[in-house]
Amino acid sequence: VSTQSTGAENRFAMRRVARFAPSLLRAATPRQGVAASRPGFIRHIPAASFCAVASGNIPKDQLISIYQKIGNEARKVMLAAEDQIRKEVDGKLAGGMEMELAASMYGHQMAQYMAEFLPLPNKNDSVVQRIRDSVISQEHVTSENLDASFKTYEKDHEVQLVITTMYQHRLEEASLPEDITLDKYLDLTKELQRLSVECVEKLNENISSRATEYMTDNQKKELEGARQAVPTIAVFTAQYQALNESGVSYQDKLVADLMYAVWPKAQQANAQLQQAIQDAALKHSNPAQQQS
């Protein structure tokens, strides 16, 4: 698997990964970790590890087709995984588990899955990479071919459009229920913000309570690693509770994110959500992290 990438490839990678989850995921981890600031939530990902772009002269139409196939399959796999995790947690909730615990279970499982799903720095294996390799194999091209072709067409408007939307939910695949108005979307986003910040605080308090006076450097690193994962867990935890209590499905939230993305009020609400989560997480970060 090639891990080389240009600056342009990294910019495209940052944008396209954000399409896997609702808009609140853009705020999942401040400055480092799984999530990053809008428009994407993965930083410094080798773009070649998302989709290879190839050694010979692959026609632009085929290049676009390969990207589209990777995106289509990745969306299906992601939605299926979320559905399986949600149904398992829904069963626990129906059996008497408290909402807070059920939401936390969903949040931890989804964060763990996303860590395996997405290509991350210094990681050569992920669900997305395996999807990419499968599509490339079926197209009878190589990663080197795709890399070369991408460099040829990386500034082409049509290629850029496909790359930045390849993982985005498709409006033709689902329609937004009439009751999910802009006002309801704004209320939902506000509730996501409240719950996410609350969860960030609780998770960090729990981590801090595990610190002891004579911890080894390895133990300190483990706690710091757990702290970095907090925002990602928090947004998924908040998502489960907020969507459950508002009667909005995961896929409807994806469609609403897309439908209202151009509305200034929605943009402002999501920006405030992102900032609130980042501020809450940074309160518990050490000085070195805050400057990184």
Short mmCIF file of N, CA, C and O in Angstrom, two decimals, residues 101-208:
data_model
loop_
_atom_site.label_atom_id
_atom_site.label_comp_id
_atom_site.label_asym_id
_atom_site.label_seq_id
_atom_site.Cartn_x
_atom_site.Cartn_y
_atom_site.Cartn_z
N LEU A 101 -26.34 4.80 30.14
CA LEU A 101 -25.44 3.67 29.95
C LEU A 101 -25.52 3.14 28.53
O LEU A 101 -24.50 2.79 27.92
N ALA A 102 -26.74 3.07 27.98
CA ALA A 102 -26.91 2.60 26.61
C ALA A 102 -26.21 3.52 25.62
O ALA A 102 -25.53 3.07 24.69
N ALA A 103 -26.36 4.82 25.82
CA ALA A 103 -25.72 5.79 24.94
C ALA A 103 -24.20 5.68 25.02
O ALA A 103 -23.50 5.76 24.01
N SER A 104 -23.70 5.46 26.23
CA SER A 104 -22.26 5.30 26.42
C SER A 104 -21.76 4.04 25.70
O SER A 104 -20.69 4.04 25.08
N MET A 105 -22.53 2.97 25.78
CA MET A 105 -22.15 1.72 25.09
C MET A 105 -22.07 1.96 23.58
O MET A 105 -21.11 1.54 22.91
N TYR A 106 -23.08 2.64 23.04
CA TYR A 106 -23.09 2.96 21.61
C TYR A 106 -21.89 3.84 21.26
O TYR A 106 -21.20 3.60 20.26
N GLY A 107 -21.63 4.84 22.07
CA GLY A 107 -20.53 5.76 21.80
C GLY A 107 -19.19 5.07 21.76
O GLY A 107 -18.36 5.31 20.87
N HIS A 108 -18.94 4.18 22.73
CA HIS A 108 -17.67 3.47 22.77
C HIS A 108 -17.52 2.50 21.60
O HIS A 108 -16.46 2.40 20.98
N GLN A 109 -18.61 1.79 21.27
CA GLN A 109 -18.54 0.82 20.18
C GLN A 109 -18.36 1.52 18.83
O GLN A 109 -17.59 1.05 17.98
N MET A 110 -19.04 2.63 18.62
CA MET A 110 -18.91 3.34 17.36
C MET A 110 -17.53 3.97 17.21
O MET A 110 -16.92 3.94 16.13
N ALA A 111 -17.00 4.52 18.30
CA ALA A 111 -15.67 5.11 18.24
C ALA A 111 -14.62 4.03 17.95
O ALA A 111 -13.69 4.25 17.17
N GLN A 112 -14.80 2.87 18.56
CA GLN A 112 -13.88 1.76 18.31
C GLN A 112 -13.97 1.30 16.86
O GLN A 112 -12.95 1.02 16.22
N TYR A 113 -15.20 1.23 16.33
CA TYR A 113 -15.36 0.80 14.94
C TYR A 113 -14.73 1.80 13.98
O TYR A 113 -14.05 1.42 13.01
N MET A 114 -14.96 3.08 14.22
CA MET A 114 -14.41 4.11 13.32
C MET A 114 -12.89 4.09 13.31
O MET A 114 -12.26 4.40 12.30
N ALA A 115 -12.29 3.71 14.43
CA ALA A 115 -10.83 3.62 14.49
C ALA A 115 -10.32 2.52 13.55
O ALA A 115 -9.20 2.61 13.04
N GLU A 116 -11.12 1.49 13.33
CA GLU A 116 -10.75 0.43 12.40
C GLU A 116 -11.22 0.73 10.98
O GLU A 116 -10.63 0.28 10.01
N PHE A 117 -12.29 1.50 10.87
CA PHE A 117 -12.88 1.80 9.57
C PHE A 117 -12.04 2.77 8.75
O PHE A 117 -11.83 2.59 7.56
N LEU A 118 -11.55 3.81 9.41
CA LEU A 118 -10.86 4.87 8.70
C LEU A 118 -9.35 4.67 8.65
O LEU A 118 -8.75 4.20 9.61
N PRO A 119 -8.71 5.05 7.54
CA PRO A 119 -7.25 5.05 7.49
C PRO A 119 -6.72 6.12 8.44
O PRO A 119 -7.19 7.24 8.44
N LEU A 120 -5.77 5.76 9.28
CA LEU A 120 -5.18 6.69 10.23
C LEU A 120 -3.68 6.78 9.98
O LEU A 120 -3.09 5.90 9.37
N PRO A 121 -3.05 7.85 10.46
CA PRO A 121 -1.60 7.99 10.29
C PRO A 121 -0.86 6.77 10.84
O PRO A 121 -1.21 6.23 11.89
N ASN A 122 0.16 6.35 10.12
CA ASN A 122 1.01 5.22 10.54
C ASN A 122 0.23 3.92 10.71
O ASN A 122 0.58 3.08 11.53
N LYS A 123 -0.86 3.78 9.96
CA LYS A 123 -1.66 2.57 10.03
C LYS A 123 -1.93 2.09 8.61
O LYS A 123 -2.54 2.80 7.80
N ASN A 124 -1.47 0.88 8.29
CA ASN A 124 -1.57 0.39 6.93
C ASN A 124 -2.77 -0.52 6.68
O ASN A 124 -2.90 -1.10 5.61
N ASP A 125 -3.64 -0.66 7.68
CA ASP A 125 -4.80 -1.54 7.51
C ASP A 125 -6.04 -0.85 8.04
O ASP A 125 -6.03 -0.29 9.14
N SER A 126 -7.12 -0.86 7.27
CA SER A 126 -8.39 -0.30 7.69
C SER A 126 -9.47 -0.86 6.78
O SER A 126 -9.18 -1.42 5.72
N VAL A 127 -10.72 -0.72 7.18
CA VAL A 127 -11.83 -1.19 6.37
C VAL A 127 -11.85 -0.45 5.03
O VAL A 127 -12.03 -1.07 3.97
N VAL A 128 -11.64 0.86 5.07
CA VAL A 128 -11.65 1.64 3.83
C VAL A 128 -10.55 1.20 2.88
O VAL A 128 -10.76 1.09 1.68
N GLN A 129 -9.37 0.93 3.41
CA GLN A 129 -8.28 0.48 2.56
C GLN A 129 -8.59 -0.85 1.90
O GLN A 129 -8.26 -1.07 0.74
N ARG A 130 -9.25 -1.74 2.64
CA ARG A 130 -9.60 -3.04 2.08
C ARG A 130 -10.68 -2.90 1.00
O ARG A 130 -10.68 -3.63 0.01
N ILE A 131 -11.60 -1.97 1.20
CA ILE A 131 -12.60 -1.68 0.17
C ILE A 131 -11.90 -1.15 -1.07
O ILE A 131 -12.19 -1.57 -2.20
N ARG A 132 -10.98 -0.22 -0.88
CA ARG A 132 -10.23 0.35 -1.99
C ARG A 132 -9.46 -0.72 -2.76
O ARG A 132 -9.51 -0.79 -3.99
N ASP A 133 -8.78 -1.60 -2.02
CA ASP A 133 -8.01 -2.66 -2.67
C ASP A 133 -8.91 -3.59 -3.47
O ASP A 133 -8.54 -4.05 -4.56
N SER A 134 -10.10 -3.89 -2.93
CA SER A 134 -11.04 -4.76 -3.62
C SER A 134 -11.52 -4.13 -4.92
O SER A 134 -11.57 -4.78 -5.97
N VAL A 135 -11.86 -2.84 -4.87
CA VAL A 135 -12.34 -2.15 -6.07
C VAL A 135 -11.23 -2.08 -7.12
O VAL A 135 -11.47 -2.33 -8.32
N ILE A 136 -10.02 -1.76 -6.70
CA ILE A 136 -8.89 -1.67 -7.62
C ILE A 136 -8.66 -3.01 -8.31
O ILE A 136 -8.43 -3.08 -9.52
N SER A 137 -8.73 -4.07 -7.52
CA SER A 137 -8.52 -5.41 -8.07
C SER A 137 -9.58 -5.74 -9.12
O SER A 137 -9.26 -6.29 -10.18
N GLN A 138 -10.82 -5.38 -8.84
CA GLN A 138 -11.90 -5.65 -9.79
C GLN A 138 -11.77 -4.84 -11.07
O GLN A 138 -12.22 -5.25 -12.13
N GLU A 139 -11.13 -3.69 -10.96
CA GLU A 139 -10.93 -2.82 -12.13
C GLU A 139 -9.67 -3.20 -12.91
O GLU A 139 -9.39 -2.61 -13.95
N HIS A 140 -8.90 -4.14 -12.37
CA HIS A 140 -7.67 -4.61 -13.02
C HIS A 140 -6.66 -3.47 -13.24
O HIS A 140 -6.04 -3.36 -14.30
N VAL A 141 -6.52 -2.64 -12.23
CA VAL A 141 -5.50 -1.59 -12.25
C VAL A 141 -4.67 -1.72 -10.98
O VAL A 141 -4.98 -2.53 -10.11
N THR A 142 -3.63 -0.92 -10.87
CA THR A 142 -2.77 -0.96 -9.69
C THR A 142 -2.82 0.36 -8.94
O THR A 142 -3.25 1.38 -9.48
N SER A 143 -2.34 0.32 -7.71
CA SER A 143 -2.27 1.55 -6.92
C SER A 143 -1.37 2.56 -7.60
O SER A 143 -1.65 3.77 -7.59
N GLU A 144 -0.28 2.08 -8.17
CA GLU A 144 0.66 2.98 -8.85
C GLU A 144 -0.01 3.66 -10.04
O GLU A 144 0.19 4.85 -10.29
N ASN A 145 -0.83 2.89 -10.80
CA ASN A 145 -1.57 3.47 -11.92
C ASN A 145 -2.50 4.58 -11.44
O ASN A 145 -2.59 5.65 -12.03
N LEU A 146 -3.20 4.30 -10.35
CA LEU A 146 -4.15 5.28 -9.83
C LEU A 146 -3.45 6.52 -9.32
O LEU A 146 -3.92 7.64 -9.50
N ASP A 147 -2.32 6.35 -8.64
CA ASP A 147 -1.57 7.48 -8.12
C ASP A 147 -1.15 8.42 -9.25
O ASP A 147 -1.29 9.64 -9.15
N ALA A 148 -0.64 7.83 -10.32
CA ALA A 148 -0.19 8.64 -11.45
C ALA A 148 -1.36 9.35 -12.12
O ALA A 148 -1.27 10.53 -12.49
N SER A 149 -2.48 8.64 -12.24
CA SER A 149 -3.65 9.23 -12.87
C SER A 149 -4.21 10.38 -12.03
O SER A 149 -4.63 11.41 -12.55
N PHE A 150 -4.22 10.20 -10.72
CA PHE A 150 -4.70 11.26 -9.85
C PHE A 150 -3.87 12.53 -10.00
O PHE A 150 -4.39 13.64 -10.05
N LYS A 151 -2.56 12.36 -10.05
CA LYS A 151 -1.67 13.52 -10.20
C LYS A 151 -1.95 14.26 -11.50
O LYS A 151 -1.80 15.48 -11.59
N THR A 152 -2.37 13.50 -12.52
CA THR A 152 -2.68 14.12 -13.80
C THR A 152 -3.96 14.94 -13.73
O THR A 152 -4.06 16.02 -14.30
N TYR A 153 -4.95 14.41 -12.99
CA TYR A 153 -6.28 15.03 -12.99
C TYR A 153 -6.66 15.71 -11.68
O TYR A 153 -7.80 16.13 -11.51
N GLU A 154 -5.72 15.85 -10.75
CA GLU A 154 -6.08 16.33 -9.42
C GLU A 154 -6.68 17.73 -9.41
O GLU A 154 -7.44 18.08 -8.52
N LYS A 155 -6.39 18.56 -10.42
CA LYS A 155 -6.95 19.91 -10.47
C LYS A 155 -8.19 19.99 -11.35
O LYS A 155 -8.76 21.07 -11.51
N ASP A 156 -8.58 18.86 -11.93
CA ASP A 156 -9.77 18.83 -12.76
C ASP A 156 -11.01 19.01 -11.88
O ASP A 156 -11.16 18.34 -10.86
N HIS A 157 -11.90 19.91 -12.27
CA HIS A 157 -13.07 20.24 -11.44
C HIS A 157 -13.95 19.02 -11.20
O HIS A 157 -14.42 18.79 -10.08
N GLU A 158 -14.18 18.22 -12.22
CA GLU A 158 -15.06 17.06 -12.08
C GLU A 158 -14.45 16.04 -11.13
O GLU A 158 -15.15 15.45 -10.30
N VAL A 159 -13.15 15.83 -11.21
CA VAL A 159 -12.47 14.89 -10.31
C VAL A 159 -12.51 15.41 -8.88
O VAL A 159 -12.78 14.67 -7.94
N GLN A 160 -12.26 16.70 -8.70
CA GLN A 160 -12.32 17.28 -7.36
C GLN A 160 -13.70 17.12 -6.75
O GLN A 160 -13.84 16.80 -5.56
N LEU A 161 -14.73 17.33 -7.54
CA LEU A 161 -16.11 17.22 -7.05
C LEU A 161 -16.41 15.80 -6.60
O LEU A 161 -17.01 15.58 -5.53
N VAL A 162 -15.99 14.83 -7.40
CA VAL A 162 -16.23 13.42 -7.05
C VAL A 162 -15.49 13.05 -5.77
O VAL A 162 -16.04 12.39 -4.88
N ILE A 163 -14.24 13.49 -5.66
CA ILE A 163 -13.43 13.15 -4.49
C ILE A 163 -14.02 13.73 -3.21
O ILE A 163 -14.08 13.06 -2.18
N THR A 164 -14.47 14.97 -3.27
CA THR A 164 -14.97 15.63 -2.07
C THR A 164 -16.37 15.17 -1.67
O THR A 164 -16.84 15.48 -0.58
N THR A 165 -17.06 14.44 -2.56
CA THR A 165 -18.42 13.99 -2.25
C THR A 165 -18.58 12.47 -2.32
O THR A 165 -19.69 11.97 -2.15
N MET A 166 -17.49 11.75 -2.53
CA MET A 166 -17.61 10.31 -2.79
C MET A 166 -18.20 9.52 -1.63
O MET A 166 -18.79 8.47 -1.83
N TYR A 167 -18.03 10.01 -0.39
CA TYR A 167 -18.58 9.31 0.76
C TYR A 167 -19.85 9.98 1.29
O TYR A 167 -20.39 9.58 2.31
N GLN A 168 -20.29 11.02 0.62
CA GLN A 168 -21.44 11.78 1.10
C GLN A 168 -22.74 11.03 0.84
O GLN A 168 -22.89 10.37 -0.19
N HIS A 169 -23.68 11.16 1.77
CA HIS A 169 -24.98 10.53 1.61
C HIS A 169 -25.64 11.08 0.35
O HIS A 169 -25.48 12.25 0.01
N ARG A 170 -26.40 10.26 -0.35
CA ARG A 170 -27.03 10.66 -1.61
C ARG A 170 -28.50 10.99 -1.39
O ARG A 170 -29.26 10.18 -0.85
N LEU A 171 -28.89 12.17 -1.84
CA LEU A 171 -30.28 12.59 -1.67
C LEU A 171 -31.22 11.70 -2.47
O LEU A 171 -32.38 11.51 -2.09
N GLU A 172 -30.72 11.14 -3.58
CA GLU A 172 -31.58 10.28 -4.38
C GLU A 172 -31.81 8.92 -3.72
O GLU A 172 -32.68 8.16 -4.12
N GLU A 173 -31.02 8.62 -2.69
CA GLU A 173 -31.15 7.35 -2.00
C GLU A 173 -32.14 7.41 -0.84
O GLU A 173 -32.56 6.37 -0.33
N ALA A 174 -32.49 8.61 -0.41
CA ALA A 174 -33.42 8.77 0.72
C ALA A 174 -33.99 10.17 0.71
O ALA A 174 -33.37 11.10 0.20
N SER A 175 -35.19 10.31 1.25
CA SER A 175 -35.81 11.64 1.34
C SER A 175 -35.95 12.03 2.80
O SER A 175 -36.08 11.18 3.68
N LEU A 176 -35.93 13.32 3.05
CA LEU A 176 -36.02 13.83 4.42
C LEU A 176 -37.49 13.90 4.84
O LEU A 176 -38.31 14.50 4.15
N PRO A 177 -37.85 13.28 5.97
CA PRO A 177 -39.24 13.36 6.46
C PRO A 177 -39.68 14.81 6.63
O PRO A 177 -38.89 15.67 7.02
N GLU A 178 -40.93 15.07 6.35
CA GLU A 178 -41.45 16.43 6.39
C GLU A 178 -41.36 17.06 7.77
O GLU A 178 -41.26 18.28 7.90
N ASP A 179 -41.39 16.22 8.81
CA ASP A 179 -41.39 16.78 10.16
C ASP A 179 -40.00 17.24 10.62
O ASP A 179 -39.88 17.91 11.64
N ILE A 180 -38.96 16.89 9.87
CA ILE A 180 -37.62 17.36 10.23
C ILE A 180 -37.38 18.70 9.53
O ILE A 180 -36.72 18.80 8.49
N THR A 181 -37.95 19.72 10.10
CA THR A 181 -37.82 21.08 9.56
C THR A 181 -36.49 21.68 9.99
O THR A 181 -35.75 21.10 10.80
N LEU A 182 -36.21 22.85 9.47
CA LEU A 182 -34.99 23.54 9.87
C LEU A 182 -34.98 23.82 11.37
O LEU A 182 -33.97 23.65 12.04
N ASP A 183 -36.14 24.24 11.89
CA ASP A 183 -36.23 24.52 13.32
C ASP A 183 -35.95 23.27 14.15
O ASP A 183 -35.24 23.33 15.17
N LYS A 184 -36.49 22.13 13.73
CA LYS A 184 -36.24 20.89 14.46
C LYS A 184 -34.77 20.51 14.36
O LYS A 184 -34.17 20.03 15.33
N TYR A 185 -34.17 20.72 13.19
CA TYR A 185 -32.75 20.42 13.01
C TYR A 185 -31.90 21.28 13.93
O TYR A 185 -30.94 20.80 14.53
N LEU A 186 -32.25 22.56 14.05
CA LEU A 186 -31.51 23.46 14.93
C LEU A 186 -31.65 23.04 16.39
O LEU A 186 -30.68 23.08 17.15
N ASP A 187 -32.87 22.65 16.78
CA ASP A 187 -33.09 22.18 18.16
C ASP A 187 -32.28 20.92 18.44
O ASP A 187 -31.69 20.75 19.52
N LEU A 188 -32.24 20.02 17.46
CA LEU A 188 -31.48 18.78 17.60
C LEU A 188 -30.00 19.07 17.74
O LEU A 188 -29.31 18.47 18.58
N THR A 189 -29.50 20.00 16.94
CA THR A 189 -28.09 20.36 17.00
C THR A 189 -27.74 20.98 18.35
O THR A 189 -26.67 20.69 18.92
N LYS A 190 -28.63 21.78 18.88
CA LYS A 190 -28.42 22.39 20.20
C LYS A 190 -28.36 21.32 21.28
O LYS A 190 -27.54 21.38 22.21
N GLU A 191 -29.25 20.31 21.17
CA GLU A 191 -29.26 19.23 22.15
C GLU A 191 -28.00 18.37 22.02
O GLU A 191 -27.44 17.92 23.02
N LEU A 192 -27.56 18.15 20.81
CA LEU A 192 -26.30 17.42 20.59
C LEU A 192 -25.14 18.14 21.26
O LEU A 192 -24.26 17.51 21.85
N GLN A 193 -25.15 19.46 21.16
CA GLN A 193 -24.10 20.25 21.80
C GLN A 193 -24.13 20.08 23.31
O GLN A 193 -23.09 19.83 23.94
N ARG A 194 -25.30 20.18 23.89
CA ARG A 194 -25.43 20.06 25.35
C ARG A 194 -24.97 18.69 25.83
O ARG A 194 -24.16 18.58 26.76
N LEU A 195 -25.44 17.65 25.17
CA LEU A 195 -25.10 16.29 25.57
C LEU A 195 -23.63 15.97 25.33
O LEU A 195 -22.99 15.28 26.13
N SER A 196 -23.09 16.46 24.22
CA SER A 196 -21.68 16.19 23.90
C SER A 196 -20.75 16.82 24.93
O SER A 196 -19.82 16.17 25.42
N VAL A 197 -21.00 18.07 25.27
CA VAL A 197 -20.16 18.76 26.25
C VAL A 197 -20.29 18.07 27.62
O VAL A 197 -19.29 17.87 28.32
N GLU A 198 -21.50 17.69 27.97
CA GLU A 198 -21.72 17.00 29.24
C GLU A 198 -20.94 15.69 29.29
O GLU A 198 -20.33 15.34 30.30
N CYS A 199 -20.94 14.97 28.17
CA CYS A 199 -20.23 13.69 28.11
C CYS A 199 -18.72 13.89 28.14
O CYS A 199 -18.00 13.11 28.78
N VAL A 200 -18.23 14.92 27.47
CA VAL A 200 -16.79 15.23 27.50
C VAL A 200 -16.34 15.45 28.94
O VAL A 200 -15.29 14.95 29.36
N GLU A 201 -17.14 16.19 29.69
CA GLU A 201 -16.79 16.47 31.08
C GLU A 201 -16.78 15.18 31.92
O GLU A 201 -15.85 14.94 32.68
N LYS A 202 -17.81 14.36 31.77
CA LYS A 202 -17.91 13.14 32.57
C LYS A 202 -16.78 12.16 32.26
O LYS A 202 -16.19 11.55 33.16
N LEU A 203 -16.48 11.99 30.97
CA LEU A 203 -15.42 11.06 30.59
C LEU A 203 -14.07 11.54 31.09
O LEU A 203 -13.25 10.73 31.56
N ASN A 204 -13.82 12.83 31.00
CA ASN A 204 -12.54 13.36 31.47
C ASN A 204 -12.42 13.26 32.99
O ASN A 204 -11.33 13.01 33.52
N GLU A 205 -13.51 13.48 33.69
CA GLU A 205 -13.49 13.32 35.14
C GLU A 205 -13.16 11.89 35.52
O GLU A 205 -12.42 11.63 36.47
N ASN A 206 -13.72 10.94 34.78
CA ASN A 206 -13.46 9.53 35.03
C ASN A 206 -11.98 9.20 34.80
O ASN A 206 -11.36 8.47 35.59
N ILE A 207 -11.42 9.74 33.73
CA ILE A 207 -10.01 9.49 33.43
C ILE A 207 -9.11 10.11 34.50
O ILE A 207 -8.15 9.50 34.97
N SER A 208 -9.44 11.33 34.90
CA SER A 208 -8.65 12.02 35.93
C SER A 208 -8.68 11.26 37.25
O SER A 208 -7.69 11.24 38.00
#
